[in-house]
Coordinates of N, CA, C and O in Angstrom, one line a residue:
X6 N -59.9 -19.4 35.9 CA -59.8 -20.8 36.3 C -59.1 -20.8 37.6 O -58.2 -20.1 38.0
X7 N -59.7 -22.0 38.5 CA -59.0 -22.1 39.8 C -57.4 -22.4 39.6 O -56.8 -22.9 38.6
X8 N -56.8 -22.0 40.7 CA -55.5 -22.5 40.6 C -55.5 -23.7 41.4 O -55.0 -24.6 40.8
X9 N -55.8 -23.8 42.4 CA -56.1 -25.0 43.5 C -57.2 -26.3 43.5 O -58.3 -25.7 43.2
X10 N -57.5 -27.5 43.7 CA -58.5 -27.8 43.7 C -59.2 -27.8 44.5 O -58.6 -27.8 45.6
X11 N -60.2 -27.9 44.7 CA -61.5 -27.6 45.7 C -60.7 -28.6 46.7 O -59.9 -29.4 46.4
X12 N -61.6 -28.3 48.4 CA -60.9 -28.6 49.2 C -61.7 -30.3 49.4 O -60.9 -31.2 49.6
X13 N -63.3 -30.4 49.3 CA -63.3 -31.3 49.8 C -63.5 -31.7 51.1 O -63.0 -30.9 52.0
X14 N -64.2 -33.2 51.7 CA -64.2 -33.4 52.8 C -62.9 -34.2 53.0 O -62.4 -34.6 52.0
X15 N -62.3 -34.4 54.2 CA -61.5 -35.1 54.6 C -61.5 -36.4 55.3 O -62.3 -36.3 56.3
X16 N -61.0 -37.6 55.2 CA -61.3 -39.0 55.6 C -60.3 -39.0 57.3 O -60.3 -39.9 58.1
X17 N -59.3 -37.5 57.3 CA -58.2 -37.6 58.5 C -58.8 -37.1 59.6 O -60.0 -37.2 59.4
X18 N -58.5 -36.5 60.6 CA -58.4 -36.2 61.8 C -59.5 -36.5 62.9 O -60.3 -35.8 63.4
X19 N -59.1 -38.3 63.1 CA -59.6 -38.5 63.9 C -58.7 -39.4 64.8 O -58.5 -40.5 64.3
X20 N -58.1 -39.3 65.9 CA -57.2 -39.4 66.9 C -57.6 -39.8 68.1 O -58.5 -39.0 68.4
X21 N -57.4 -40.6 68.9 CA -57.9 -40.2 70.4 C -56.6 -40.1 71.1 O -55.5 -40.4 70.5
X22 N -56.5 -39.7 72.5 CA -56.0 -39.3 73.0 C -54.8 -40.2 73.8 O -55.5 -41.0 74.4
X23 N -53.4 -40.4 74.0 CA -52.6 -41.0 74.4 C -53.7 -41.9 76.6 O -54.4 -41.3 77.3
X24 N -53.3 -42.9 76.8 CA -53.5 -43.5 78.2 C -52.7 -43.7 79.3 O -52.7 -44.2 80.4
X25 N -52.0 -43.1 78.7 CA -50.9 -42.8 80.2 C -50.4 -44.2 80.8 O -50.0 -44.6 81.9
X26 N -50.6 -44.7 80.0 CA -49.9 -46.4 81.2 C -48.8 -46.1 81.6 O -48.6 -44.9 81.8
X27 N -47.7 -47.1 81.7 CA -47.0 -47.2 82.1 C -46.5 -47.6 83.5 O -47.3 -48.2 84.1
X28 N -45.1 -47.4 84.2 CA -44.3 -47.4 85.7 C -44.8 -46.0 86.0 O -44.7 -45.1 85.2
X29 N -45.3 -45.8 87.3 CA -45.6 -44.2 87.8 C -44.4 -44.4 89.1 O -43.6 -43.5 89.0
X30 N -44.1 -45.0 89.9 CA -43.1 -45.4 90.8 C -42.1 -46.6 90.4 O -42.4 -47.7 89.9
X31 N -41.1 -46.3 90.6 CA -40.3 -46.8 90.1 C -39.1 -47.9 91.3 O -39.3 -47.4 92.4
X32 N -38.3 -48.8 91.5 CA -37.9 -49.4 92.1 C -37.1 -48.8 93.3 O -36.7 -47.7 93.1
X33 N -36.8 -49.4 94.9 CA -36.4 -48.1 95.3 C -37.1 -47.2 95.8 O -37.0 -46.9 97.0
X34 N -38.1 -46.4 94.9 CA -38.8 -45.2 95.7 C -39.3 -45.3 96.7 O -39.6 -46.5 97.0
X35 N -39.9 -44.1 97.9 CA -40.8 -44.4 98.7 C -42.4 -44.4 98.1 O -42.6 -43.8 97.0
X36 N -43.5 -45.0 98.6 CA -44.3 -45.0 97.8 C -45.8 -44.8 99.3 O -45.4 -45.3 100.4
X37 N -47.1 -44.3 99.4 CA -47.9 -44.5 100.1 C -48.9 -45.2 99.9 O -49.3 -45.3 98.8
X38 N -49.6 -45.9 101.0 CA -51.0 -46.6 100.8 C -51.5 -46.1 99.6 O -51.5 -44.9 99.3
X39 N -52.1 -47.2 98.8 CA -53.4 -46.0 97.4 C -52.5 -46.0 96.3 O -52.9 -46.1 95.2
X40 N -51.1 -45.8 96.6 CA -50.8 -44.6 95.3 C -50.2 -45.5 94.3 O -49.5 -46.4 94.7
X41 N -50.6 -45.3 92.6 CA -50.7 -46.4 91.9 C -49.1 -46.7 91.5 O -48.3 -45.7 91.5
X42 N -48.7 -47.7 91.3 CA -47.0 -48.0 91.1 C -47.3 -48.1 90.0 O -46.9 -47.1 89.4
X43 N -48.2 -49.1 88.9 CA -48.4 -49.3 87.6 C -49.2 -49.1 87.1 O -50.2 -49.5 87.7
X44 N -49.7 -48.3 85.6 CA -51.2 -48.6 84.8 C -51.2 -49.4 83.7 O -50.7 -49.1 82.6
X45 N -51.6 -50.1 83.8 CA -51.0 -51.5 82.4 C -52.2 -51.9 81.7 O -52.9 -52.3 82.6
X46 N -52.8 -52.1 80.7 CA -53.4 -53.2 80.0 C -53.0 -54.7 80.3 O -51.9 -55.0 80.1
X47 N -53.9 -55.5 80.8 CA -53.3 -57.1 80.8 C -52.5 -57.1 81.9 O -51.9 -56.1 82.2
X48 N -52.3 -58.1 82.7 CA -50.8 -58.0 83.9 C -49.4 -58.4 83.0 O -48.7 -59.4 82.8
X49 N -49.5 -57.2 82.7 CA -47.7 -57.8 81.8 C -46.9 -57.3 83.1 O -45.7 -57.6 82.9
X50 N -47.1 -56.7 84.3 CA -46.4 -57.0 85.5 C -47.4 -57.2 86.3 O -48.6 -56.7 86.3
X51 N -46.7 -58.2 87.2 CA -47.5 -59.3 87.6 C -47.7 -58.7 89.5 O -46.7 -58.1 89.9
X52 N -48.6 -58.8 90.2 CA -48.4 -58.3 91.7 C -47.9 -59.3 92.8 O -48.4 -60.4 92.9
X53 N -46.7 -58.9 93.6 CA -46.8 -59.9 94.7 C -47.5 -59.5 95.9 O -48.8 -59.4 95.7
X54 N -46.6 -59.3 97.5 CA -46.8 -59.2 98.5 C -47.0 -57.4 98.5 O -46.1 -56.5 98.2
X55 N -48.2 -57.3 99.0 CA -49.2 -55.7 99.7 C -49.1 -55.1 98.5 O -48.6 -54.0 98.4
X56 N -49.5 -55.8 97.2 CA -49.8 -54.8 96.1 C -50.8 -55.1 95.5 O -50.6 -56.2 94.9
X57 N -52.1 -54.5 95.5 CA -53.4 -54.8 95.5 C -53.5 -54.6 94.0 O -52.7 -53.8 93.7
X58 N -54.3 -55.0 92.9 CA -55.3 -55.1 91.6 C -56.2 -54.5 91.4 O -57.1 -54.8 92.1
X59 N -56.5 -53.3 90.5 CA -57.3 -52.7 90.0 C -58.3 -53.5 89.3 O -58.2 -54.7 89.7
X60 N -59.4 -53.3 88.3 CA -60.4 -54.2 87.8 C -59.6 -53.6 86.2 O -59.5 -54.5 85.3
X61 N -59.1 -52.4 86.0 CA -58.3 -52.1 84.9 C -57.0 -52.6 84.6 O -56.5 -52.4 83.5
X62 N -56.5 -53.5 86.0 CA -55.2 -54.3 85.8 C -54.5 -53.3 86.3 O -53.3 -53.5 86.2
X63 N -54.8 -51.9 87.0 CA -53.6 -50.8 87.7 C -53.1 -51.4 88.7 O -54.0 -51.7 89.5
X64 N -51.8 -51.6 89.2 CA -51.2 -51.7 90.7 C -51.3 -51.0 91.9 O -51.1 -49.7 91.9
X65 N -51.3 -51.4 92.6 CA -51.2 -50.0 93.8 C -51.1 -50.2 95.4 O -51.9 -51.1 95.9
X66 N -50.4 -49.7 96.0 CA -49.7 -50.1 97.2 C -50.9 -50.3 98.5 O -51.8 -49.5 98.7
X67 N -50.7 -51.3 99.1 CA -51.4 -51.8 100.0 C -51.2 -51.2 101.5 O -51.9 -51.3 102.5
X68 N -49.9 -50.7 101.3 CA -48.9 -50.5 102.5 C -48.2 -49.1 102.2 O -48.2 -48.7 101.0
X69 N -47.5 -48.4 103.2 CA -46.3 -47.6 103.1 C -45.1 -48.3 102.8 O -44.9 -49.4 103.4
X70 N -44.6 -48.0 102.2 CA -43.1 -48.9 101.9 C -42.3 -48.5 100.6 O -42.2 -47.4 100.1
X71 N -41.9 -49.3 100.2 CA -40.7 -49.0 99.2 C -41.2 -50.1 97.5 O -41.6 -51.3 97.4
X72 N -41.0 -49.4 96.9 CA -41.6 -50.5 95.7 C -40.3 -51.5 95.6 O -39.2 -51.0 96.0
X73 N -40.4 -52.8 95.2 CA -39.2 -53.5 94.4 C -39.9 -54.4 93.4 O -40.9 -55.1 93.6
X74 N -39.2 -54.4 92.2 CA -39.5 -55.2 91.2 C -38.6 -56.4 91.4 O -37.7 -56.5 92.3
X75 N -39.0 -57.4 90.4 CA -38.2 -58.4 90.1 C -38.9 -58.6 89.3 O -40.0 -58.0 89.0
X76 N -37.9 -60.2 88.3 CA -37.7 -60.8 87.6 C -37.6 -62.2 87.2 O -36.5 -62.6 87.5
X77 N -38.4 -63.1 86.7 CA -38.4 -64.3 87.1 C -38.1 -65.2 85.9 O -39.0 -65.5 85.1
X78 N -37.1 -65.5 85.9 CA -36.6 -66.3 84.0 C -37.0 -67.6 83.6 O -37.0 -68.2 82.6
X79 N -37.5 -67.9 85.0 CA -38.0 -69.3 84.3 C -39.6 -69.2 83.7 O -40.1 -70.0 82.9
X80 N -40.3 -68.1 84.5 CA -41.8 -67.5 83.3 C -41.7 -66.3 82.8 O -42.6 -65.7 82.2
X81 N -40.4 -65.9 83.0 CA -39.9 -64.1 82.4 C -41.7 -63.4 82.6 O -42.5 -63.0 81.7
X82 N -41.8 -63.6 83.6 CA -42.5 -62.6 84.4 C -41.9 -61.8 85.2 O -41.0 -62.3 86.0
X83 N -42.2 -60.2 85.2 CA -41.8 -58.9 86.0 C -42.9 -59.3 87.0 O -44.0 -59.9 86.8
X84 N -42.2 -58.4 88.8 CA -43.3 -59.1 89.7 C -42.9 -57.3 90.3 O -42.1 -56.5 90.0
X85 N -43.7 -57.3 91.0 CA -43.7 -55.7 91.9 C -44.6 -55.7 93.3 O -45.8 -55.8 93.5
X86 N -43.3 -55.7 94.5 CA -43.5 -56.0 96.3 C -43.5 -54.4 96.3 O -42.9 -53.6 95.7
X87 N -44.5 -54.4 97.5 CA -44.1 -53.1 98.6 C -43.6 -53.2 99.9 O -44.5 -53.3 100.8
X88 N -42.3 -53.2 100.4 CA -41.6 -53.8 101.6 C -41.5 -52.9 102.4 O -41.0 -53.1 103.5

């Protein structure tokens, strides 16, 4: 007699793969034309001045310059300038 039971198909291993969003530059840094500051689903940060919109909602610098975030409490909206 078996000791084990038969293995069976399995209903597990199906995963996809992590999307990398997130801050890729961060406040502060230097940053170039193109290069993306944010990858976000939805604008949960929001773009100001020389930071252009992806069709995926990615951020990305319009300009050479310096990223800066802010903060806005009266729509607690995050905003992100390249100065």
């Amino acid at each position: 007699m078996a000791t084990k039971k038969s293995g069976g198909s399995t209903r597990n291993g199906r995963d996809s793969k992590g999307r990398r969003l997130g801050v890729k530059i961060y406040g502060g840094q230097l940053i170039l034309q193109g290069s993306i500051i944010v990858r976000q689903r939805g604008t949960k940060i929001a773009p100001l001045s020389n930071v252009g919109v992806g069709k995926d909602h990615t951020l990305y610098a319009l300009i050479n310059g310096t990223v800066q975030f802010s903060y806005d409490k009266v729509n607690k909206k995050t905003y992100v300038s390249v100065i």
